[in-house]
Amino acid sequence: MTVRSQAEVQTHFGSLLQSEGSVNRKAVTTFLRKAKNGESIVTSVGGTVESQNTVSDDNSYVARGKADGEQYVLTKKAFEESYEETSARPIDPEGFEKDQKENASKLRDEGFLEYKSKRKVWARKTTPEDMSWFAFGEGPVSEAFFIAPWGEKMRVEEGDFLVTQCPRDNPEIYRIEG
């Protein structure tokens, strides 16, 4: 399967995100911990592997989203630009739904802290036409892949959101599960 490059995705969707998308501030908190050089971080959502990244220094962070298995690597610069350092607080499993308490305890034990985002993004929901574009016109397809900003394949499905930073001083585009 041919995969769209990050440059192709930026060229095709960059202006669409600004003209058809909406500006959003990330409302949910993120769990973060310091990464270890050489550590392999595999992102899987719903049991499907989306991407893999190997940590290349001791200054990066591992971020865990609220979705089960959603994790990714952030550089120190990206962490500082994206999260309010003073918002860090320990994870309290008692504040979670009953079925999430065990996972919250595990995250706490692994050294994750809860942080608030300070970023805004343009976001646009993918359409059947977008999916056909990802499939080089061989659509319709239910899923496709493109190269994520960190250089690995990332899965995208119809109804997912493509996002880019607002203001757009960083043109990278990635996917958030819809």
PDB file of N, CA and C in Angstrom, residues 64-163:
ATOM      1  N   ARG A  64       0.570  10.184  27.237  1.00  0.00           N
ATOM      2  CA  ARG A  64      -0.512   9.188  27.147  1.00  0.00           C
ATOM      3  C   ARG A  64      -1.818   9.953  27.108  1.00  0.00           C
ATOM      4  N   GLY A  65      -2.614   9.665  26.102  1.00  0.00           N
ATOM      5  CA  GLY A  65      -3.920  10.285  25.984  1.00  0.00           C
ATOM      6  C   GLY A  65      -4.943   9.498  26.777  1.00  0.00           C
ATOM      7  N   LYS A  66      -6.163   9.953  26.726  1.00  0.00           N
ATOM      8  CA  LYS A  66      -7.247   9.266  27.434  1.00  0.00           C
ATOM      9  C   LYS A  66      -7.647   7.975  26.731  1.00  0.00           C
ATOM     10  N   ALA A  67      -7.425   7.903  25.401  1.00  0.00           N
ATOM     11  CA  ALA A  67      -7.769   6.677  24.667  1.00  0.00           C
ATOM     12  C   ALA A  67      -6.813   5.563  25.079  1.00  0.00           C
ATOM     13  N   ASP A  68      -7.339   4.381  25.217  1.00  0.00           N
ATOM     14  CA  ASP A  68      -6.560   3.228  25.625  1.00  0.00           C
ATOM     15  C   ASP A  68      -5.418   2.969  24.651  1.00  0.00           C
ATOM     16  N   GLY A  69      -4.182   3.012  25.142  1.00  0.00           N
ATOM     17  CA  GLY A  69      -3.024   2.697  24.322  1.00  0.00           C
ATOM     18  C   GLY A  69      -2.466   3.865  23.540  1.00  0.00           C
ATOM     19  N   GLU A  70      -3.156   4.994  23.534  1.00  0.00           N
ATOM     20  CA  GLU A  70      -2.660   6.144  22.792  1.00  0.00           C
ATOM     21  C   GLU A  70      -1.475   6.752  23.541  1.00  0.00           C
ATOM     22  N   GLN A  71      -0.294   6.626  22.959  1.00  0.00           N
ATOM     23  CA  GLN A  71       0.896   7.240  23.551  1.00  0.00           C
ATOM     24  C   GLN A  71       1.825   7.679  22.436  1.00  0.00           C
ATOM     25  N   TYR A  72       2.634   8.687  22.731  1.00  0.00           N
ATOM     26  CA  TYR A  72       3.534   9.219  21.723  1.00  0.00           C
ATOM     27  C   TYR A  72       4.669   9.956  22.431  1.00  0.00           C
ATOM     28  N   VAL A  73       5.715  10.276  21.655  1.00  0.00           N
ATOM     29  CA  VAL A  73       6.907  10.930  22.193  1.00  0.00           C
ATOM     30  C   VAL A  73       6.850  12.412  21.847  1.00  0.00           C
ATOM     31  N   LEU A  74       7.202  13.251  22.819  1.00  0.00           N
ATOM     32  CA  LEU A  74       7.322  14.689  22.620  1.00  0.00           C
ATOM     33  C   LEU A  74       8.747  15.121  22.918  1.00  0.00           C
ATOM     34  N   THR A  75       9.309  15.998  22.095  1.00  0.00           N
ATOM     35  CA  THR A  75      10.601  16.590  22.418  1.00  0.00           C
ATOM     36  C   THR A  75      10.412  17.542  23.590  1.00  0.00           C
ATOM     37  N   LYS A  76      11.503  17.908  24.237  1.00  0.00           N
ATOM     38  CA  LYS A  76      11.425  18.864  25.346  1.00  0.00           C
ATOM     39  C   LYS A  76      10.816  20.183  24.863  1.00  0.00           C
ATOM     40  N   LYS A  77      11.226  20.620  23.663  1.00  0.00           N
ATOM     41  CA  LYS A  77      10.700  21.867  23.104  1.00  0.00           C
ATOM     42  C   LYS A  77       9.189  21.760  22.888  1.00  0.00           C
ATOM     43  N   ALA A  78       8.737  20.652  22.308  1.00  0.00           N
ATOM     44  CA  ALA A  78       7.300  20.462  22.074  1.00  0.00           C
ATOM     45  C   ALA A  78       6.539  20.412  23.399  1.00  0.00           C
ATOM     46  N   PHE A  79       7.126  19.761  24.407  1.00  0.00           N
ATOM     47  CA  PHE A  79       6.494  19.720  25.732  1.00  0.00           C
ATOM     48  C   PHE A  79       6.322  21.138  26.281  1.00  0.00           C
ATOM     49  N   GLU A  80       7.408  21.925  26.242  1.00  0.00           N
ATOM     50  CA  GLU A  80       7.371  23.281  26.792  1.00  0.00           C
ATOM     51  C   GLU A  80       6.378  24.168  26.041  1.00  0.00           C
ATOM     52  N   GLU A  81       6.255  23.955  24.714  1.00  0.00           N
ATOM     53  CA  GLU A  81       5.325  24.754  23.918  1.00  0.00           C
ATOM     54  C   GLU A  81       3.874  24.309  24.107  1.00  0.00           C
ATOM     55  N   SER A  82       3.678  23.050  24.487  1.00  0.00           N
ATOM     56  CA  SER A  82       2.334  22.469  24.488  1.00  0.00           C
ATOM     57  C   SER A  82       1.659  22.388  25.847  1.00  0.00           C
ATOM     58  N   TYR A  83       2.434  22.312  26.918  1.00  0.00           N
ATOM     59  CA  TYR A  83       1.833  22.038  28.228  1.00  0.00           C
ATOM     60  C   TYR A  83       2.259  23.056  29.263  1.00  0.00           C
ATOM     61  N   GLU A  84       1.348  23.346  30.168  1.00  0.00           N
ATOM     62  CA  GLU A  84       1.631  24.261  31.273  1.00  0.00           C
ATOM     63  C   GLU A  84       2.362  23.480  32.355  1.00  0.00           C
ATOM     64  N   GLU A  85       3.665  23.732  32.484  1.00  0.00           N
ATOM     65  CA  GLU A  85       4.472  22.964  33.440  1.00  0.00           C
ATOM     66  C   GLU A  85       3.947  23.091  34.869  1.00  0.00           C
ATOM     67  N   THR A  86       3.412  24.244  35.193  1.00  0.00           N
ATOM     68  CA  THR A  86       2.928  24.460  36.562  1.00  0.00           C
ATOM     69  C   THR A  86       1.602  23.740  36.828  1.00  0.00           C
ATOM     70  N   SER A  87       0.991  23.182  35.770  1.00  0.00           N
ATOM     71  CA  SER A  87      -0.281  22.481  35.955  1.00  0.00           C
ATOM     72  C   SER A  87      -0.090  21.019  36.362  1.00  0.00           C
ATOM     73  N   ALA A  88       1.151  20.543  36.386  1.00  0.00           N
ATOM     74  CA  ALA A  88       1.407  19.130  36.703  1.00  0.00           C
ATOM     75  C   ALA A  88       0.847  18.763  38.067  1.00  0.00           C
ATOM     76  N   ARG A  89       0.116  17.642  38.086  1.00  0.00           N
ATOM     77  CA  ARG A  89      -0.404  17.151  39.356  1.00  0.00           C
ATOM     78  C   ARG A  89      -0.386  15.624  39.332  1.00  0.00           C
ATOM     79  N   PRO A  90      -0.236  15.029  40.487  1.00  0.00           N
ATOM     80  CA  PRO A  90      -0.246  13.563  40.552  1.00  0.00           C
ATOM     81  C   PRO A  90      -1.586  13.004  40.081  1.00  0.00           C
ATOM     82  N   ILE A  91      -1.542  11.824  39.518  1.00  0.00           N
ATOM     83  CA  ILE A  91      -2.761  11.154  39.069  1.00  0.00           C
ATOM     84  C   ILE A  91      -3.447  10.533  40.278  1.00  0.00           C
ATOM     85  N   ASP A  92      -4.708  10.881  40.477  1.00  0.00           N
ATOM     86  CA  ASP A  92      -5.484  10.345  41.589  1.00  0.00           C
ATOM     87  C   ASP A  92      -6.507   9.350  41.045  1.00  0.00           C
ATOM     88  N   PRO A  93      -6.244   8.047  41.206  1.00  0.00           N
ATOM     89  CA  PRO A  93      -7.162   7.028  40.670  1.00  0.00           C
ATOM     90  C   PRO A  93      -8.600   7.177  41.171  1.00  0.00           C
ATOM     91  N   GLU A  94      -8.787   7.776  42.343  1.00  0.00           N
ATOM     92  CA  GLU A  94     -10.140   7.927  42.881  1.00  0.00           C
ATOM     93  C   GLU A  94     -10.984   8.886  42.045  1.00  0.00           C
ATOM     94  N   GLY A  95     -10.351   9.725  41.241  1.00  0.00           N
ATOM     95  CA  GLY A  95     -11.080  10.662  40.397  1.00  0.00           C
ATOM     96  C   GLY A  95     -11.516  10.065  39.074  1.00  0.00           C
ATOM     97  N   PHE A  96     -11.288   8.778  38.872  1.00  0.00           N
ATOM     98  CA  PHE A  96     -11.609   8.114  37.620  1.00  0.00           C
ATOM     99  C   PHE A  96     -12.820   7.208  37.772  1.00  0.00           C
ATOM    100  N   GLU A  97     -13.452   6.911  36.630  1.00  0.00           N
ATOM    101  CA  GLU A  97     -14.551   5.951  36.621  1.00  0.00           C
ATOM    102  C   GLU A  97     -14.028   4.613  37.117  1.00  0.00           C
ATOM    103  N   LYS A  98     -14.929   3.811  37.648  1.00  0.00           N
ATOM    104  CA  LYS A  98     -14.565   2.525  38.250  1.00  0.00           C
ATOM    105  C   LYS A  98     -13.720   1.660  37.315  1.00  0.00           C
ATOM    106  N   ASP A  99     -14.089   1.614  36.027  1.00  0.00           N
ATOM    107  CA  ASP A  99     -13.366   0.762  35.082  1.00  0.00           C
ATOM    108  C   ASP A  99     -12.018   1.344  34.656  1.00  0.00           C
ATOM    109  N   GLN A 100     -11.697   2.584  35.057  1.00  0.00           N
ATOM    110  CA  GLN A 100     -10.434   3.219  34.703  1.00  0.00           C
ATOM    111  C   GLN A 100      -9.470   3.367  35.879  1.00  0.00           C
ATOM    112  N   LYS A 101      -9.915   3.014  37.078  1.00  0.00           N
ATOM    113  CA  LYS A 101      -9.082   3.197  38.270  1.00  0.00           C
ATOM    114  C   LYS A 101      -7.777   2.397  38.202  1.00  0.00           C
ATOM    115  N   GLU A 102      -7.855   1.166  37.707  1.00  0.00           N
ATOM    116  CA  GLU A 102      -6.658   0.330  37.626  1.00  0.00           C
ATOM    117  C   GLU A 102      -5.639   0.929  36.660  1.00  0.00           C
ATOM    118  N   ASN A 103      -6.114   1.409  35.509  1.00  0.00           N
ATOM    119  CA  ASN A 103      -5.218   2.040  34.540  1.00  0.00           C
ATOM    120  C   ASN A 103      -4.609   3.319  35.124  1.00  0.00           C
ATOM    121  N   ALA A 104      -5.400   4.106  35.834  1.00  0.00           N
ATOM    122  CA  ALA A 104      -4.897   5.337  36.452  1.00  0.00           C
ATOM    123  C   ALA A 104      -3.816   5.017  37.480  1.00  0.00           C
ATOM    124  N   SER A 105      -4.017   3.964  38.260  1.00  0.00           N
ATOM    125  CA  SER A 105      -3.006   3.551  39.244  1.00  0.00           C
ATOM    126  C   SER A 105      -1.718   3.136  38.549  1.00  0.00           C
ATOM    127  N   LYS A 106      -1.850   2.421  37.451  1.00  0.00           N
ATOM    128  CA  LYS A 106      -0.672   1.979  36.686  1.00  0.00           C
ATOM    129  C   LYS A 106       0.103   3.180  36.145  1.00  0.00           C
ATOM    130  N   LEU A 107      -0.613   4.152  35.574  1.00  0.00           N
ATOM    131  CA  LEU A 107       0.041   5.356  35.064  1.00  0.00           C
ATOM    132  C   LEU A 107       0.763   6.099  36.186  1.00  0.00           C
ATOM    133  N   ARG A 108       0.091   6.248  37.318  1.00  0.00           N
ATOM    134  CA  ARG A 108       0.713   6.911  38.466  1.00  0.00           C
ATOM    135  C   ARG A 108       1.985   6.183  38.869  1.00  0.00           C
ATOM    136  N   ASP A 109       1.922   4.843  38.936  1.00  0.00           N
ATOM    137  CA  ASP A 109       3.078   4.043  39.350  1.00  0.00           C
ATOM    138  C   ASP A 109       4.220   4.106  38.336  1.00  0.00           C
ATOM    139  N   GLU A 110       3.894   4.368  37.058  1.00  0.00           N
ATOM    140  CA  GLU A 110       4.923   4.484  36.017  1.00  0.00           C
ATOM    141  C   GLU A 110       5.535   5.881  35.966  1.00  0.00           C
ATOM    142  N   GLY A 111       5.074   6.791  36.837  1.00  0.00           N
ATOM    143  CA  GLY A 111       5.661   8.124  36.913  1.00  0.00           C
ATOM    144  C   GLY A 111       4.969   9.188  36.083  1.00  0.00           C
ATOM    145  N   PHE A 112       3.809   8.883  35.538  1.00  0.00           N
ATOM    146  CA  PHE A 112       3.068   9.884  34.767  1.00  0.00           C
ATOM    147  C   PHE A 112       2.437  10.909  35.698  1.00  0.00           C
ATOM    148  N   LEU A 113       2.384  12.159  35.238  1.00  0.00           N
ATOM    149  CA  LEU A 113       1.682  13.243  35.910  1.00  0.00           C
ATOM    150  C   LEU A 113       0.645  13.786  34.940  1.00  0.00           C
ATOM    151  N   GLU A 114      -0.377  14.453  35.457  1.00  0.00           N
ATOM    152  CA  GLU A 114      -1.441  15.002  34.629  1.00  0.00           C
ATOM    153  C   GLU A 114      -1.146  16.475  34.327  1.00  0.00           C
ATOM    154  N   TYR A 115      -1.218  16.855  33.028  1.00  0.00           N
ATOM    155  CA  TYR A 115      -0.904  18.215  32.595  1.00  0.00           C
ATOM    156  C   TYR A 115      -2.047  18.799  31.775  1.00  0.00           C
ATOM    157  N   LYS A 116      -2.205  20.133  31.854  1.00  0.00           N
ATOM    158  CA  LYS A 116      -3.145  20.860  31.007  1.00  0.00           C
ATOM    159  C   LYS A 116      -2.399  21.356  29.769  1.00  0.00           C
ATOM    160  N   SER A 117      -3.092  21.311  28.634  1.00  0.00           N
ATOM    161  CA  SER A 117      -2.520  21.796  27.380  1.00  0.00           C
ATOM    162  C   SER A 117      -2.683  23.302  27.278  1.00  0.00           C
ATOM    163  N   LYS A 118      -1.746  23.945  26.600  1.00  0.00           N
ATOM    164  CA  LYS A 118      -1.890  25.363  26.310  1.00  0.00           C
ATOM    165  C   LYS A 118      -1.974  25.605  24.803  1.00  0.00           C
ATOM    166  N   ARG A 119      -2.044  24.560  24.030  1.00  0.00           N
ATOM    167  CA  ARG A 119      -2.087  24.651  22.566  1.00  0.00           C
ATOM    168  C   ARG A 119      -3.495  24.795  22.009  1.00  0.00           C
ATOM    169  N   LYS A 120      -3.546  25.450  20.864  1.00  0.00           N
ATOM    170  CA  LYS A 120      -4.752  25.499  20.059  1.00  0.00           C
ATOM    171  C   LYS A 120      -4.411  24.868  18.715  1.00  0.00           C
ATOM    172  N   VAL A 121      -5.408  24.235  18.111  1.00  0.00           N
ATOM    173  CA  VAL A 121      -5.210  23.599  16.818  1.00  0.00           C
ATOM    174  C   VAL A 121      -6.395  23.893  15.905  1.00  0.00           C
ATOM    175  N   TRP A 122      -6.125  23.838  14.598  1.00  0.00           N
ATOM    176  CA  TRP A 122      -7.196  23.776  13.626  1.00  0.00           C
ATOM    177  C   TRP A 122      -7.499  22.305  13.446  1.00  0.00           C
ATOM    178  N   ALA A 123      -8.758  21.942  13.462  1.00  0.00           N
ATOM    179  CA  ALA A 123      -9.158  20.550  13.310  1.00  0.00           C
ATOM    180  C   ALA A 123     -10.257  20.443  12.264  1.00  0.00           C
ATOM    181  N   ARG A 124     -10.186  19.370  11.474  1.00  0.00           N
ATOM    182  CA  ARG A 124     -11.188  19.123  10.441  1.00  0.00           C
ATOM    183  C   ARG A 124     -11.443  17.629  10.364  1.00  0.00           C
ATOM    184  N   LYS A 125     -12.713  17.261  10.354  1.00  0.00           N
ATOM    185  CA  LYS A 125     -13.103  15.849  10.286  1.00  0.00           C
ATOM    186  C   LYS A 125     -12.891  15.329   8.867  1.00  0.00           C
ATOM    187  N   THR A 126     -12.307  14.131   8.758  1.00  0.00           N
ATOM    188  CA  THR A 126     -12.065  13.543   7.440  1.00  0.00           C
ATOM    189  C   THR A 126     -13.373  13.056   6.823  1.00  0.00           C
ATOM    190  N   THR A 127     -13.457  13.218   5.514  1.00  0.00           N
ATOM    191  CA  THR A 127     -14.649  12.882   4.735  1.00  0.00           C
ATOM    192  C   THR A 127     -14.347  11.692   3.821  1.00  0.00           C
ATOM    193  N   PRO A 128     -15.371  11.126   3.180  1.00  0.00           N
ATOM    194  CA  PRO A 128     -15.127  10.069   2.185  1.00  0.00           C
ATOM    195  C   PRO A 128     -14.188  10.542   1.060  1.00  0.00           C
ATOM    196  N   GLU A 129     -14.324  11.802   0.662  1.00  0.00           N
ATOM    197  CA  GLU A 129     -13.454  12.356  -0.374  1.00  0.00           C
ATOM    198  C   GLU A 129     -12.001  12.399   0.102  1.00  0.00           C
ATOM    199  N   ASP A 130     -11.800  12.754   1.364  1.00  0.00           N
ATOM    200  CA  ASP A 130     -10.438  12.757   1.928  1.00  0.00           C
ATOM    201  C   ASP A 130      -9.843  11.354   1.893  1.00  0.00           C
ATOM    202  N   MET A 131     -10.658  10.373   2.267  1.00  0.00           N
ATOM    203  CA  MET A 131     -10.174   8.992   2.301  1.00  0.00           C
ATOM    204  C   MET A 131      -9.800   8.520   0.899  1.00  0.00           C
ATOM    205  N   SER A 132     -10.565   8.948  -0.102  1.00  0.00           N
ATOM    206  CA  SER A 132     -10.230   8.614  -1.485  1.00  0.00           C
ATOM    207  C   SER A 132      -8.900   9.249  -1.872  1.00  0.00           C
ATOM    208  N   TRP A 133      -8.665  10.486  -1.431  1.00  0.00           N
ATOM    209  CA  TRP A 133      -7.387  11.143  -1.711  1.00  0.00           C
ATOM    210  C   TRP A 133      -6.241  10.365  -1.064  1.00  0.00           C
ATOM    211  N   PHE A 134      -6.407   9.967   0.187  1.00  0.00           N
ATOM    212  CA  PHE A 134      -5.366   9.186   0.859  1.00  0.00           C
ATOM    213  C   PHE A 134      -5.068   7.891   0.099  1.00  0.00           C
ATOM    214  N   ALA A 135      -6.095   7.325  -0.543  1.00  0.00           N
ATOM    215  CA  ALA A 135      -5.948   6.063  -1.279  1.00  0.00           C
ATOM    216  C   ALA A 135      -5.568   6.309  -2.739  1.00  0.00           C
ATOM    217  N   PHE A 136      -5.089   7.499  -3.060  1.00  0.00           N
ATOM    218  CA  PHE A 136      -4.662   7.851  -4.411  1.00  0.00           C
ATOM    219  C   PHE A 136      -5.785   7.627  -5.423  1.00  0.00           C
ATOM    220  N   GLY A 137      -7.020   7.985  -5.015  1.00  0.00           N
ATOM    221  CA  GLY A 137      -8.166   7.891  -5.896  1.00  0.00           C
ATOM    222  C   GLY A 137      -8.724   6.492  -6.054  1.00  0.00           C
ATOM    223  N   GLU A 138      -8.201   5.535  -5.325  1.00  0.00           N
ATOM    224  CA  GLU A 138      -8.664   4.153  -5.422  1.00  0.00           C
ATOM    225  C   GLU A 138      -9.731   3.849  -4.371  1.00  0.00           C
ATOM    226  N   GLY A 139     -10.354   4.887  -3.832  1.00  0.00           N
ATOM    227  CA  GLY A 139     -11.336   4.710  -2.767  1.00  0.00           C
ATOM    228  C   GLY A 139     -12.649   4.237  -3.291  1.00  0.00           C
ATOM    229  N   PRO A 140     -13.668   4.141  -2.471  1.00  0.00           N
ATOM    230  CA  PRO A 140     -13.576   4.525  -1.056  1.00  0.00           C
ATOM    231  C   PRO A 140     -12.867   3.455  -0.230  1.00  0.00           C
ATOM    232  N   VAL A 141     -12.162   3.918   0.790  1.00  0.00           N
ATOM    233  CA  VAL A 141     -11.487   3.018   1.723  1.00  0.00           C
ATOM    234  C   VAL A 141     -11.892   3.397   3.134  1.00  0.00           C
ATOM    235  N   SER A 142     -11.867   2.429   4.041  1.00  0.00           N
ATOM    236  CA  SER A 142     -12.248   2.712   5.421  1.00  0.00           C
ATOM    237  C   SER A 142     -11.066   3.209   6.241  1.00  0.00           C
ATOM    238  N   GLU A 143      -9.859   2.844   5.826  1.00  0.00           N
ATOM    239  CA  GLU A 143      -8.666   3.340   6.516  1.00  0.00           C
ATOM    240  C   GLU A 143      -7.549   3.518   5.509  1.00  0.00           C
ATOM    241  N   ALA A 144      -6.628   4.396   5.833  1.00  0.00           N
ATOM    242  CA  ALA A 144      -5.449   4.659   5.014  1.00  0.00           C
ATOM    243  C   ALA A 144      -4.329   5.060   5.968  1.00  0.00           C
ATOM    244  N   PHE A 145      -3.166   5.348   5.403  1.00  0.00           N
ATOM    245  CA  PHE A 145      -2.021   5.714   6.218  1.00  0.00           C
ATOM    246  C   PHE A 145      -1.312   6.905   5.594  1.00  0.00           C
ATOM    247  N   PHE A 146      -0.658   7.682   6.452  1.00  0.00           N
ATOM    248  CA  PHE A 146       0.226   8.735   5.983  1.00  0.00           C
ATOM    249  C   PHE A 146       1.412   8.797   6.940  1.00  0.00           C
ATOM    250  N   ILE A 147       2.439   9.518   6.546  1.00  0.00           N
ATOM    251  CA  ILE A 147       3.625   9.630   7.393  1.00  0.00           C
ATOM    252  C   ILE A 147       3.386  10.726   8.429  1.00  0.00           C
ATOM    253  N   ALA A 148       3.473  10.334   9.693  1.00  0.00           N
ATOM    254  CA  ALA A 148       3.277  11.265  10.801  1.00  0.00           C
ATOM    255  C   ALA A 148       4.474  12.217  10.901  1.00  0.00           C
ATOM    256  N   PRO A 149       4.335  13.313  11.642  1.00  0.00           N
ATOM    257  CA  PRO A 149       5.450  14.258  11.787  1.00  0.00           C
ATOM    258  C   PRO A 149       6.733  13.626  12.318  1.00  0.00           C
ATOM    259  N   TRP A 150       6.637  12.529  13.068  1.00  0.00           N
ATOM    260  CA  TRP A 150       7.827  11.888  13.620  1.00  0.00           C
ATOM    261  C   TRP A 150       8.384  10.807  12.696  1.00  0.00           C
ATOM    262  N   GLY A 151       7.861  10.728  11.452  1.00  0.00           N
ATOM    263  CA  GLY A 151       8.450   9.865  10.443  1.00  0.00           C
ATOM    264  C   GLY A 151       7.916   8.452  10.350  1.00  0.00           C
ATOM    265  N   GLU A 152       6.912   8.109  11.132  1.00  0.00           N
ATOM    266  CA  GLU A 152       6.338   6.759  11.098  1.00  0.00           C
ATOM    267  C   GLU A 152       4.951   6.802  10.451  1.00  0.00           C
ATOM    268  N   LYS A 153       4.495   5.640   9.962  1.00  0.00           N
ATOM    269  CA  LYS A 153       3.152   5.556   9.397  1.00  0.00           C
ATOM    270  C   LYS A 153       2.104   5.812  10.473  1.00  0.00           C
ATOM    271  N   MET A 154       1.056   6.554  10.104  1.00  0.00           N
ATOM    272  CA  MET A 154      -0.059   6.823  11.004  1.00  0.00           C
ATOM    273  C   MET A 154      -1.348   6.467  10.275  1.00  0.00           C
ATOM    274  N   ARG A 155      -2.207   5.729  10.938  1.00  0.00           N
ATOM    275  CA  ARG A 155      -3.496   5.330  10.386  1.00  0.00           C
ATOM    276  C   ARG A 155      -4.488   6.484  10.469  1.00  0.00           C
ATOM    277  N   VAL A 156      -5.359   6.585   9.468  1.00  0.00           N
ATOM    278  CA  VAL A 156      -6.452   7.562   9.484  1.00  0.00           C
ATOM    279  C   VAL A 156      -7.699   6.859   8.952  1.00  0.00           C
ATOM    280  N   GLU A 157      -8.823   7.144   9.582  1.00  0.00           N
ATOM    281  CA  GLU A 157     -10.112   6.581   9.178  1.00  0.00           C
ATOM    282  C   GLU A 157     -11.096   7.716   8.951  1.00  0.00           C
ATOM    283  N   GLU A 158     -12.116   7.445   8.138  1.00  0.00           N
ATOM    284  CA  GLU A 158     -13.156   8.443   7.922  1.00  0.00           C
ATOM    285  C   GLU A 158     -13.763   8.822   9.271  1.00  0.00           C
ATOM    286  N   GLY A 159     -13.917  10.127   9.497  1.00  0.00           N
ATOM    287  CA  GLY A 159     -14.466  10.615  10.760  1.00  0.00           C
ATOM    288  C   GLY A 159     -13.402  11.002  11.775  1.00  0.00           C
ATOM    289  N   ASP A 160     -12.139  10.609  11.526  1.00  0.00           N
ATOM    290  CA  ASP A 160     -11.047  11.076  12.382  1.00  0.00           C
ATOM    291  C   ASP A 160     -10.814  12.555  12.107  1.00  0.00           C
ATOM    292  N   PHE A 161     -10.068  13.211  12.977  1.00  0.00           N
ATOM    293  CA  PHE A 161      -9.740  14.613  12.788  1.00  0.00           C
ATOM    294  C   PHE A 161      -8.280  14.754  12.379  1.00  0.00           C
ATOM    295  N   LEU A 162      -8.046  15.560  11.360  1.00  0.00           N
ATOM    296  CA  LEU A 162      -6.694  15.977  11.019  1.00  0.00           C
ATOM    297  C   LEU A 162      -6.504  17.328  11.670  1.00  0.00           C
ATOM    298  N   VAL A 163      -5.356  17.522  12.300  1.00  0.00           N
ATOM    299  CA  VAL A 163      -5.124  18.766  13.036  1.00  0.00           C
ATOM    300  C   VAL A 163      -3.752  19.328  12.723  1.00  0.00           C
TER     301      VAL A 163
END
